[in-house]
mmCIF file of C-alpha atoms in Angstrom:
data_model
loop_
_atom_site.group_PDB
_atom_site.id
_atom_site.type_symbol
_atom_site.label_atom_id
_atom_site.label_comp_id
_atom_site.label_asym_id
_atom_site.label_seq_id
_atom_site.Cartn_x
_atom_site.Cartn_y
_atom_site.Cartn_z
ATOM 1 C CA MET A 134 -6.241 25.776 -55.454
ATOM 2 C CA CYS A 135 -3.674 26.183 -52.670
ATOM 3 C CA ILE A 136 -0.193 24.757 -52.814
ATOM 4 C CA ARG A 137 -1.043 21.931 -50.393
ATOM 5 C CA ASP A 138 -3.942 20.786 -52.568
ATOM 6 C CA ARG A 139 -1.670 20.833 -55.627
ATOM 7 C CA ALA A 140 0.994 18.881 -53.720
ATOM 8 C CA LEU A 141 -1.588 16.304 -52.685
ATOM 9 C CA GLY A 142 -2.746 15.894 -56.297
ATOM 10 C CA TYR A 143 0.871 15.385 -57.349
ATOM 11 C CA TYR A 144 1.481 12.641 -54.782
ATOM 12 C CA GLN A 145 -1.812 10.947 -55.618
ATOM 13 C CA LYS A 146 -0.651 10.647 -59.219
ATOM 14 C CA LEU A 147 2.722 9.309 -58.090
ATOM 15 C CA GLU A 148 0.972 6.759 -55.875
ATOM 16 C CA GLY A 149 -0.782 5.428 -58.986
ATOM 17 C CA ILE A 150 2.555 5.111 -60.717
ATOM 18 C CA LYS A 151 4.490 3.769 -57.694
ATOM 19 C CA PRO A 152 1.994 1.950 -55.420
ATOM 20 C CA ASN A 153 3.084 1.338 -51.829
ATOM 21 C CA ASN A 154 6.091 3.603 -52.240
ATOM 22 C CA GLN A 155 7.087 4.622 -48.717
ATOM 23 C CA ARG A 156 8.160 8.179 -49.494
ATOM 24 C CA VAL A 157 5.101 8.928 -51.614
ATOM 25 C CA LEU A 158 2.670 7.573 -49.029
ATOM 26 C CA ILE A 159 4.298 9.479 -46.167
ATOM 27 C CA ASN A 160 4.043 12.767 -48.080
ATOM 28 C CA MET A 161 0.433 11.998 -48.989
ATOM 29 C CA ALA A 162 -0.431 11.407 -45.335
ATOM 30 C CA VAL A 163 1.257 14.672 -44.311
ATOM 31 C CA CYS A 164 -0.674 16.598 -46.978
ATOM 32 C CA TYR A 165 -3.987 15.085 -45.832
ATOM 33 C CA GLU A 166 -3.215 16.004 -42.263
ATOM 34 C CA GLN A 167 -2.286 19.599 -43.157
ATOM 35 C CA ILE A 168 -5.530 20.205 -45.023
ATOM 36 C CA ASN A 169 -7.410 18.659 -42.083
ATOM 37 C CA GLN A 170 -8.549 15.519 -43.894
ATOM 38 C CA VAL A 171 -7.709 13.406 -40.874
ATOM 39 C CA THR A 172 -9.705 10.327 -41.897
ATOM 40 C CA GLU A 173 -7.804 10.038 -45.173
ATOM 41 C CA ALA A 174 -4.494 10.640 -43.402
ATOM 42 C CA LEU A 175 -5.221 7.830 -40.936
ATOM 43 C CA LYS A 176 -6.013 5.442 -43.817
ATOM 44 C CA VAL A 177 -2.646 6.174 -45.424
ATOM 45 C CA TYR A 178 -0.749 5.796 -42.139
ATOM 46 C CA GLU A 179 -2.538 2.524 -41.417
ATOM 47 C CA LYS A 180 -1.529 1.215 -44.818
ATOM 48 C CA LEU A 181 2.059 2.345 -44.247
ATOM 49 C CA HIS A 182 2.230 0.808 -40.783
ATOM 50 C CA LYS A 183 1.062 -2.574 -42.028
ATOM 51 C CA THR A 184 3.689 -2.551 -44.753
ATOM 52 C CA TYR A 185 6.504 -1.004 -42.678
ATOM 53 C CA ASN A 186 5.534 -1.978 -39.133
ATOM 54 C CA ALA A 187 9.114 -1.702 -37.893
ATOM 55 C CA ASP A 188 9.634 1.835 -39.212
ATOM 56 C CA LYS A 189 9.978 4.126 -36.219
ATOM 57 C CA THR A 190 9.107 7.408 -37.978
ATOM 58 C CA ILE A 191 5.968 6.015 -39.592
ATOM 59 C CA GLY A 192 4.826 4.377 -36.348
ATOM 60 C CA VAL A 193 5.358 7.498 -34.235
ATOM 61 C CA ASN A 194 3.564 9.766 -36.737
ATOM 62 C CA TYR A 195 0.684 7.304 -36.907
ATOM 63 C CA ALA A 196 0.448 7.079 -33.094
ATOM 64 C CA ILE A 197 0.540 10.886 -32.747
ATOM 65 C CA LEU A 198 -2.333 11.291 -35.188
ATOM 66 C CA LEU A 199 -4.356 8.619 -33.377
ATOM 67 C CA PHE A 200 -3.623 10.397 -30.088
ATOM 68 C CA LYS A 201 -4.839 13.731 -31.482
ATOM 69 C CA GLN A 202 -8.109 12.009 -32.414
ATOM 70 C CA SER A 203 -8.458 10.687 -28.842
ATOM 71 C CA LYS A 204 -7.895 7.113 -30.003
ATOM 72 C CA TYR A 205 -5.599 6.393 -27.079
ATOM 73 C CA THR A 206 -5.679 2.591 -27.018
ATOM 74 C CA GLY A 207 -4.864 2.436 -30.738
ATOM 75 C CA ALA A 208 -1.949 4.839 -30.276
ATOM 76 C CA ARG A 209 -0.707 2.786 -27.310
ATOM 77 C CA ASP A 210 -0.766 -0.439 -29.326
ATOM 78 C CA VAL A 211 1.233 1.140 -32.141
ATOM 79 C CA VAL A 212 3.996 2.391 -29.839
ATOM 80 C CA GLN A 213 4.141 -0.833 -27.830
ATOM 81 C CA GLY A 214 4.549 -2.690 -31.113
ATOM 82 C CA LEU A 215 7.493 -0.431 -32.027
ATOM 83 C CA LEU A 216 9.135 -1.078 -28.642
ATOM 84 C CA LYS A 217 9.448 -4.740 -29.588
ATOM 85 C CA SER A 218 11.784 -3.653 -32.374
ATOM 86 C CA PHE A 219 13.388 -0.831 -30.337
ATOM 87 C CA PRO A 220 13.391 -1.997 -26.697
ATOM 88 C CA GLY A 221 14.105 0.727 -24.165
ATOM 89 C CA ASP A 222 14.079 3.501 -26.760
ATOM 90 C CA PRO A 223 13.690 6.744 -24.730
ATOM 91 C CA GLU A 224 11.686 8.568 -27.404
ATOM 92 C CA LEU A 225 9.224 5.695 -27.741
ATOM 93 C CA LEU A 226 8.918 5.296 -23.964
ATOM 94 C CA THR A 227 8.332 9.038 -23.582
ATOM 95 C CA ASN A 228 5.626 9.024 -26.254
ATOM 96 C CA LEU A 229 4.094 5.913 -24.706
ATOM 97 C CA ASN A 230 3.890 7.650 -21.334
ATOM 98 C CA VAL A 231 2.161 10.659 -22.876
ATOM 99 C CA ILE A 232 -0.416 8.286 -24.355
ATOM 100 C CA LEU A 233 -0.780 6.250 -21.151
ATOM 101 C CA SER A 234 -1.475 9.437 -19.190
ATOM 102 C CA LYS A 235 -4.848 9.505 -20.960
ATOM 103 C CA ILE A 236 -5.658 5.881 -20.087
ATOM 104 C CA GLU A 237 -7.015 5.290 -16.609
ATOM 105 C CA GLY A 238 -5.062 2.957 -14.337
ATOM 106 C CA SER A 239 -1.722 3.355 -16.128
ATOM 107 C CA GLU A 240 0.117 5.297 -13.408
ATOM 108 C CA ASN A 241 2.322 2.409 -12.273
ATOM 109 C CA GLN A 242 3.395 1.576 -15.828
ATOM 110 C CA ILE A 243 4.191 5.233 -16.521
ATOM 111 C CA MET A 244 6.360 5.409 -13.402
ATOM 112 C CA LYS A 245 8.252 2.248 -14.427
ATOM 113 C CA ASN A 246 8.845 3.643 -17.908
ATOM 114 C CA TYR A 247 10.233 6.925 -16.564
ATOM 115 C CA GLU A 248 12.502 5.074 -14.148
ATOM 116 C CA GLN A 249 13.820 3.004 -17.034
ATOM 117 C CA ILE A 250 14.451 6.117 -19.122
ATOM 118 C CA ARG A 251 16.309 7.844 -16.306
ATOM 119 C CA ARG A 252 18.502 4.807 -15.676
ATOM 120 C CA GLN A 253 19.447 4.435 -19.326
ATOM 121 C CA HIS A 254 19.543 8.138 -20.238
ATOM 122 C CA PRO A 255 20.057 10.230 -17.074
ATOM 123 C CA GLU A 256 20.869 13.343 -19.106
ATOM 124 C CA GLY A 257 17.685 13.229 -21.194
ATOM 125 C CA ILE A 258 16.027 16.648 -20.816
ATOM 126 C CA LYS A 259 12.826 15.903 -22.689
ATOM 127 C CA SER A 260 11.997 12.756 -20.743
ATOM 128 C CA LEU A 261 12.888 14.438 -17.438
ATOM 129 C CA TYR A 262 10.612 17.377 -18.235
ATOM 130 C CA ASN A 263 7.737 15.046 -19.123
ATOM 131 C CA TYR A 264 8.414 13.102 -15.927
ATOM 132 C CA ALA A 265 8.104 16.332 -13.920
ATOM 133 C CA CYS A 266 4.799 17.104 -15.655
ATOM 134 C CA PHE A 267 3.534 13.613 -14.852
ATOM 135 C CA LEU A 268 4.419 14.038 -11.170
ATOM 136 C CA ALA A 269 2.685 17.427 -11.039
ATOM 137 C CA GLN A 270 -0.457 16.053 -12.676
ATOM 138 C CA ASN A 271 -0.564 13.253 -10.097
ATOM 139 C CA ASN A 272 -0.301 15.694 -7.170
ATOM 140 C CA LYS A 273 3.260 14.674 -6.235
ATOM 141 C CA LYS A 274 4.240 18.285 -5.767
ATOM 142 C CA GLU A 275 7.544 17.982 -3.915
ATOM 143 C CA GLU A 276 8.896 15.409 -6.381
ATOM 144 C CA ALA A 277 7.690 17.477 -9.328
ATOM 145 C CA LEU A 278 9.468 20.590 -8.008
ATOM 146 C CA GLU A 279 12.699 18.632 -7.689
ATOM 147 C CA ALA A 280 12.400 17.285 -11.244
ATOM 148 C CA TYR A 281 11.659 20.748 -12.692
ATOM 149 C CA GLN A 282 14.683 22.124 -10.844
ATOM 150 C CA GLN A 283 16.905 19.441 -12.408
ATOM 151 C CA VAL A 284 15.626 20.372 -15.872
ATOM 152 C CA CYS A 285 16.429 24.059 -15.247
ATOM 153 C CA GLU A 286 19.957 23.180 -14.173
ATOM 154 C CA LYS A 287 20.684 20.919 -17.157
ATOM 155 C CA CYS A 288 18.762 22.624 -19.964
ATOM 156 C CA GLU A 289 20.149 25.468 -22.067
ATOM 157 C CA ASP A 290 16.895 26.152 -23.898
ATOM 158 C CA ASN A 291 15.354 29.351 -22.479
ATOM 159 C CA SER A 292 11.811 28.377 -23.457
ATOM 160 C CA VAL A 293 12.094 25.096 -21.540
ATOM 161 C CA LYS A 294 13.534 26.914 -18.497
ATOM 162 C CA MET A 295 10.664 29.376 -18.644
ATOM 163 C CA MET A 296 8.065 26.568 -18.711
ATOM 164 C CA CYS A 297 9.761 24.821 -15.784
ATOM 165 C CA LEU A 298 9.811 27.982 -13.671
ATOM 166 C CA VAL A 299 6.190 28.785 -14.500
ATOM 167 C CA SER A 300 5.188 25.243 -13.563
ATOM 168 C CA CYS A 301 7.056 25.592 -10.260
ATOM 169 C CA GLY A 302 5.236 28.856 -9.615
ATOM 170 C CA VAL A 303 1.878 27.193 -10.223
ATOM 171 C CA ILE A 304 2.741 24.356 -7.823
ATOM 172 C CA TYR A 305 3.869 26.750 -5.082
ATOM 173 C CA GLU A 306 0.666 28.733 -5.531
ATOM 174 C CA GLU A 307 -1.384 25.546 -5.096
ATOM 175 C CA MET A 308 0.601 24.920 -1.907
ATOM 176 C CA GLU A 309 -0.308 28.491 -0.785
ATOM 177 C CA GLN A 310 3.371 29.448 -0.657
ATOM 178 C CA TYR A 311 2.713 32.704 -2.475
ATOM 179 C CA GLY A 312 6.098 34.296 -1.817
ATOM 180 C CA GLU A 313 7.960 31.394 -3.410
ATOM 181 C CA ALA A 314 5.469 31.266 -6.284
ATOM 182 C CA LEU A 315 6.056 34.970 -6.943
ATOM 183 C CA ARG A 316 9.823 34.471 -6.967
ATOM 184 C CA LYS A 317 9.572 31.668 -9.556
ATOM 185 C CA MET A 318 7.295 33.693 -11.828
ATOM 186 C CA GLU A 319 9.597 36.708 -11.678
ATOM 187 C CA GLU A 320 12.537 34.453 -12.503
ATOM 188 C CA ALA A 321 10.623 33.015 -15.478
ATOM 189 C CA LEU A 322 10.325 36.520 -16.940
ATOM 190 C CA GLN A 323 14.086 36.491 -17.539
ATOM 191 C CA TYR A 324 13.709 33.685 -20.091
ATOM 192 C CA VAL A 325 10.604 34.891 -21.963
ATOM 193 C CA GLU A 326 11.119 35.219 -25.711
ATOM 194 C CA ASN A 327 7.476 35.621 -26.697
ATOM 195 C CA ASP A 328 5.500 38.778 -25.892
ATOM 196 C CA LEU A 329 2.297 36.786 -25.465
ATOM 197 C CA TYR A 330 3.886 34.630 -22.757
ATOM 198 C CA LYS A 331 5.350 37.731 -21.144
ATOM 199 C CA LYS A 332 1.926 39.359 -20.877
ATOM 200 C CA ASP A 333 0.452 36.251 -19.220
ATOM 201 C CA ILE A 334 3.318 35.893 -16.760
ATOM 202 C CA VAL A 335 3.243 39.589 -15.816
ATOM 203 C CA GLY A 336 -0.482 39.234 -15.094
ATOM 204 C CA LYS A 337 0.266 36.247 -12.891
ATOM 205 C CA VAL A 338 2.983 38.181 -11.055
ATOM 206 C CA ASN A 339 0.470 40.943 -10.263
ATOM 207 C CA GLN A 340 -2.030 38.405 -8.914
ATOM 208 C CA LEU A 341 0.608 36.798 -6.731
ATOM 209 C CA ASN A 342 1.685 40.188 -5.371
ATOM 210 C CA GLU A 343 -1.876 40.730 -4.161
ATOM 211 C CA LYS A 344 -1.993 37.258 -2.625
ATOM 212 C CA VAL A 345 1.297 37.873 -0.818
ATOM 213 C CA VAL A 346 -0.065 41.094 0.717
ATOM 214 C CA ARG A 347 -3.316 39.404 1.795
ATOM 215 C CA SER A 348 -1.402 36.470 3.213
ATOM 216 C CA GLN A 349 0.801 38.776 5.287
ATOM 217 C CA GLN A 350 -2.254 40.620 6.612
ATOM 218 C CA ASN A 351 -3.972 37.342 7.498
ATOM 219 C CA ASN A 352 -0.845 36.093 9.243
ATOM 220 C CA LYS A 353 -0.638 39.294 11.272
ATOM 221 C CA THR A 354 -4.301 39.053 12.254
ATOM 222 C CA GLN A 355 -3.896 35.417 13.218
ATOM 223 C CA SER A 356 -0.795 36.259 15.237
ATOM 224 C CA ASN A 357 -2.736 38.908 17.182
ATOM 225 C CA LYS A 358 -5.529 36.420 17.834
ATOM 226 C CA ASN A 359 -3.019 33.879 19.124
ATOM 227 C CA VAL A 360 -1.519 36.463 21.485
ATOM 228 C CA GLN A 361 -4.974 37.382 22.800
ATOM 229 C CA LYS A 362 -5.818 33.728 23.255
ATOM 230 C CA GLN A 363 -2.619 33.117 25.213
ATOM 231 C CA GLU A 364 -3.286 36.142 27.405
ATOM 232 C CA GLN A 365 -6.835 34.947 28.090
ATOM 233 C CA GLU A 366 -5.572 31.470 28.979
ATOM 234 C CA ILE A 367 -3.044 32.954 31.417
ATOM 235 C CA SER A 368 -5.780 35.110 32.975
ATOM 236 C CA ASP A 369 -8.097 32.119 33.314
ATOM 237 C CA GLN A 370 -5.361 30.059 34.918
ATOM 238 C CA LYS A 371 -4.648 32.812 37.454
ATOM 239 C CA GLU A 372 -8.344 33.094 38.298
ATOM 240 C CA LYS A 373 -8.586 29.339 38.655
ATOM 241 C CA LEU A 374 -5.603 29.285 41.030
ATOM 242 C CA ASN A 375 -7.090 32.101 43.134
ATOM 243 C CA ASN A 376 -10.429 30.321 43.433
ATOM 244 C CA SER A 377 -8.822 27.016 44.333
ATOM 245 C CA ALA A 378 -6.733 28.802 46.999
ATOM 246 C CA HIS A 379 -9.877 30.228 48.691
ATOM 247 C CA THR A 380 -11.981 27.091 48.598
ATOM 248 C CA PRO A 381 -10.065 25.010 51.246
ATOM 249 C CA GLU A 382 -10.319 27.882 53.770
ATOM 250 C CA GLN A 383 -14.094 27.998 53.428
ATOM 251 C CA SER A 384 -14.267 24.222 53.817
ATOM 252 C CA SER A 385 -12.194 24.566 56.970
ATOM 253 C CA VAL A 386 -14.629 27.165 58.348
ATOM 254 C CA LYS A 387 -17.519 24.851 57.673
ATOM 255 C CA GLY A 388 -15.794 21.946 59.394
ATOM 256 C CA THR A 389 -14.797 24.083 62.419
ATOM 257 C CA ASN A 390 -18.327 25.409 62.957
ATOM 258 C CA LYS A 391 -19.736 21.929 62.799
ATOM 259 C CA GLU A 392 -17.265 20.633 65.376
ATOM 260 C CA VAL A 393 -17.996 23.558 67.745
ATOM 261 C CA ASN A 394 -21.736 22.919 67.543
ATOM 262 C CA GLU A 395 -21.304 19.222 68.249
ATOM 263 C CA ASN A 396 -19.020 19.882 71.279
ATOM 264 C CA ASN A 397 -21.407 22.444 72.776
ATOM 265 C CA ALA A 398 -24.362 20.117 72.328
ATOM 266 C CA GLU A 399 -22.479 17.282 74.081
ATOM 267 C CA LYS A 400 -21.490 19.557 76.968
ATOM 268 C CA GLN A 401 -25.073 20.765 77.423
ATOM 269 C CA GLU A 402 -26.394 17.211 77.370
ATOM 270 C CA GLN A 403 -23.800 16.094 79.941
ATOM 271 C CA LYS A 404 -24.660 19.060 82.137
ATOM 272 C CA GLU A 405 -28.340 18.158 82.114
ATOM 273 C CA LYS A 406 -27.560 14.548 83.037
ATOM 274 C CA ASN A 407 -25.394 15.662 85.951
ATOM 275 C CA GLU A 408 -28.137 17.933 87.250
ATOM 276 C CA GLN A 409 -30.655 15.102 87.048
ATOM 277 C CA LYS A 410 -28.298 12.826 89.023
ATOM 278 C CA ASP A 411 -27.807 15.506 91.659
ATOM 279 C CA SER A 412 -31.536 16.015 91.986
ATOM 280 C CA LYS A 413 -32.098 12.285 92.504
ATOM 281 C CA ALA A 414 -29.211 11.928 94.929
ATOM 282 C CA LYS A 415 -30.485 14.808 97.172
ATOM 283 C CA PRO A 416 -34.283 14.775 97.015
ATOM 284 C CA GLN A 417 -34.725 16.116 100.531
ATOM 285 C CA GLU A 418 -32.421 19.052 100.097
ATOM 286 C CA ASN A 419 -34.341 20.636 97.235
ATOM 287 C CA VAL A 420 -38.000 19.846 97.636
ATOM 288 C CA GLN A 421 -39.967 21.755 95.054
ATOM 289 C CA SER A 422 -43.426 21.733 93.684
ATOM 290 C CA SER A 423 -44.121 20.274 90.252
ATOM 291 C CA GLN A 424 -44.943 23.741 89.019
ATOM 292 C CA GLU A 425 -41.523 25.055 90.075
ATOM 293 C CA ILE A 426 -39.767 22.106 88.460
ATOM 294 C CA GLN A 427 -41.522 22.778 85.183
ATOM 295 C CA GLN A 428 -40.632 26.445 85.357
ATOM 296 C CA GLN A 429 -36.984 25.626 86.022
ATOM 297 C CA ALA A 430 -36.921 23.127 83.153
ATOM 298 C CA GLN A 431 -38.432 25.698 80.804
ATOM 299 C CA THR A 432 -35.937 28.254 82.025
ATOM 300 C CA LYS A 433 -33.049 25.872 81.341
ATOM 301 C CA GLU A 434 -34.310 24.788 77.902
ATOM 302 C CA VAL A 435 -34.736 28.268 76.443
ATOM 303 C CA PRO A 436 -31.089 29.321 76.367
ATOM 304 C CA VAL A 437 -30.000 25.844 75.154
ATOM 305 C CA THR A 438 -32.414 25.915 72.235
ATOM 306 C CA ALA A 439 -31.491 29.477 71.318
ATOM 307 C CA GLU A 440 -27.785 28.664 71.385
ATOM 308 C CA VAL A 441 -28.161 25.569 69.209
ATOM 309 C CA LYS A 442 -30.317 27.419 66.660
ATOM 310 C CA ALA A 443 -27.832 30.232 66.469
ATOM 311 C CA LYS A 444 -25.015 27.814 65.728
ATOM 312 C CA VAL A 445 -27.055 25.908 63.169
ATOM 313 C CA SER A 446 -27.765 29.198 61.472
ATOM 314 C CA LEU A 447 -24.043 29.940 61.394
ATOM 315 C CA GLN A 448 -23.352 26.470 59.987
ATOM 316 C CA GLU A 449 -25.913 26.965 57.207
ATOM 317 C CA LYS A 450 -24.372 30.321 56.428
ATOM 318 C CA SER A 451 -20.964 28.729 55.967
ATOM 319 C CA TYR A 452 -22.452 26.247 53.486
ATOM 320 C CA CYS A 453 -24.102 29.096 51.666
ATOM 321 C CA LEU A 454 -20.808 30.933 51.325
ATOM 322 C CA LEU A 455 -19.082 27.796 50.096
ATOM 323 C CA TYR A 456 -21.475 27.095 47.260
ATOM 324 C CA THR A 457 -21.987 30.662 46.128
ATOM 325 C CA SER A 458 -18.299 31.548 45.957
ATOM 326 C CA PRO A 459 -17.039 32.097 42.364
ATOM 327 C CA SER A 460 -16.163 28.777 40.754
ATOM 328 C CA PRO A 461 -13.028 28.442 38.570
ATOM 329 C CA ARG A 462 -13.538 29.086 34.850
ATOM 330 C CA ASP A 463 -12.830 26.408 32.332
ATOM 331 C CA SER A 464 -9.539 27.271 30.684
#
């Protein structure tokens, strides 16, 4: 029989002699808990709490055991009951917040409790550290970093400083600020007092070193891509400007050719009208046979038609050049 079993037997005998004795029952509950008889330990604590419901030590121990058994609402009720006797007690509020963190929808109440603790006990390291953990768990990274930094500045316990710096490193890593994360982890190594922790932190430092190198390479690659993109945009803009500078000239050519064709056609038409008037005004001077008139008309029409077709062909060619010229690229 181990010493804890013998101690439990001793207190069980005392409990028969002195029923409901506070000291005996507390020691019995501790013995049950140490030999992992949690159900029996909870029965003793429940009995103690009913008898001494205003005892802070008994209530806190009872709530902690309920919390370990995932009985969060029961643990919450115990601590809230103690706060009626000890309003604003920082230790009770801190323990209550730890319990509430496991109960969904309690974030606002937790925040109010931490604000109350900080107002009443601004120098409290334990509550400030737990507050930082709460902020980190709720993805309030910037606020958590600030709270951890305050703990490091105020606390003289190396183990607490180490945990704060490691937590900061984890947050910076989540934010993909690998250089800052590496610096925090290396700083945490200065406060390590346990070889097991040191091994874990050194492993994390090595991982972060690799991430820093990869991040630098990625940044360099991205920088080169940005430079190439800017150069391509500048090239596209130049090409666009060149194309836009040529386009009006071609439009001008098209317009000029069209105007020339129209003017020539008008002149030719006017010339024909004048000739017809002259022929009517002087019929006796130029008497010709119908065959000769037809030959003259055909002779006059041939060059006119050829000239018009030639100019139409030139006009069509200008349109062709306009629409097949290189169009500006989309930048």
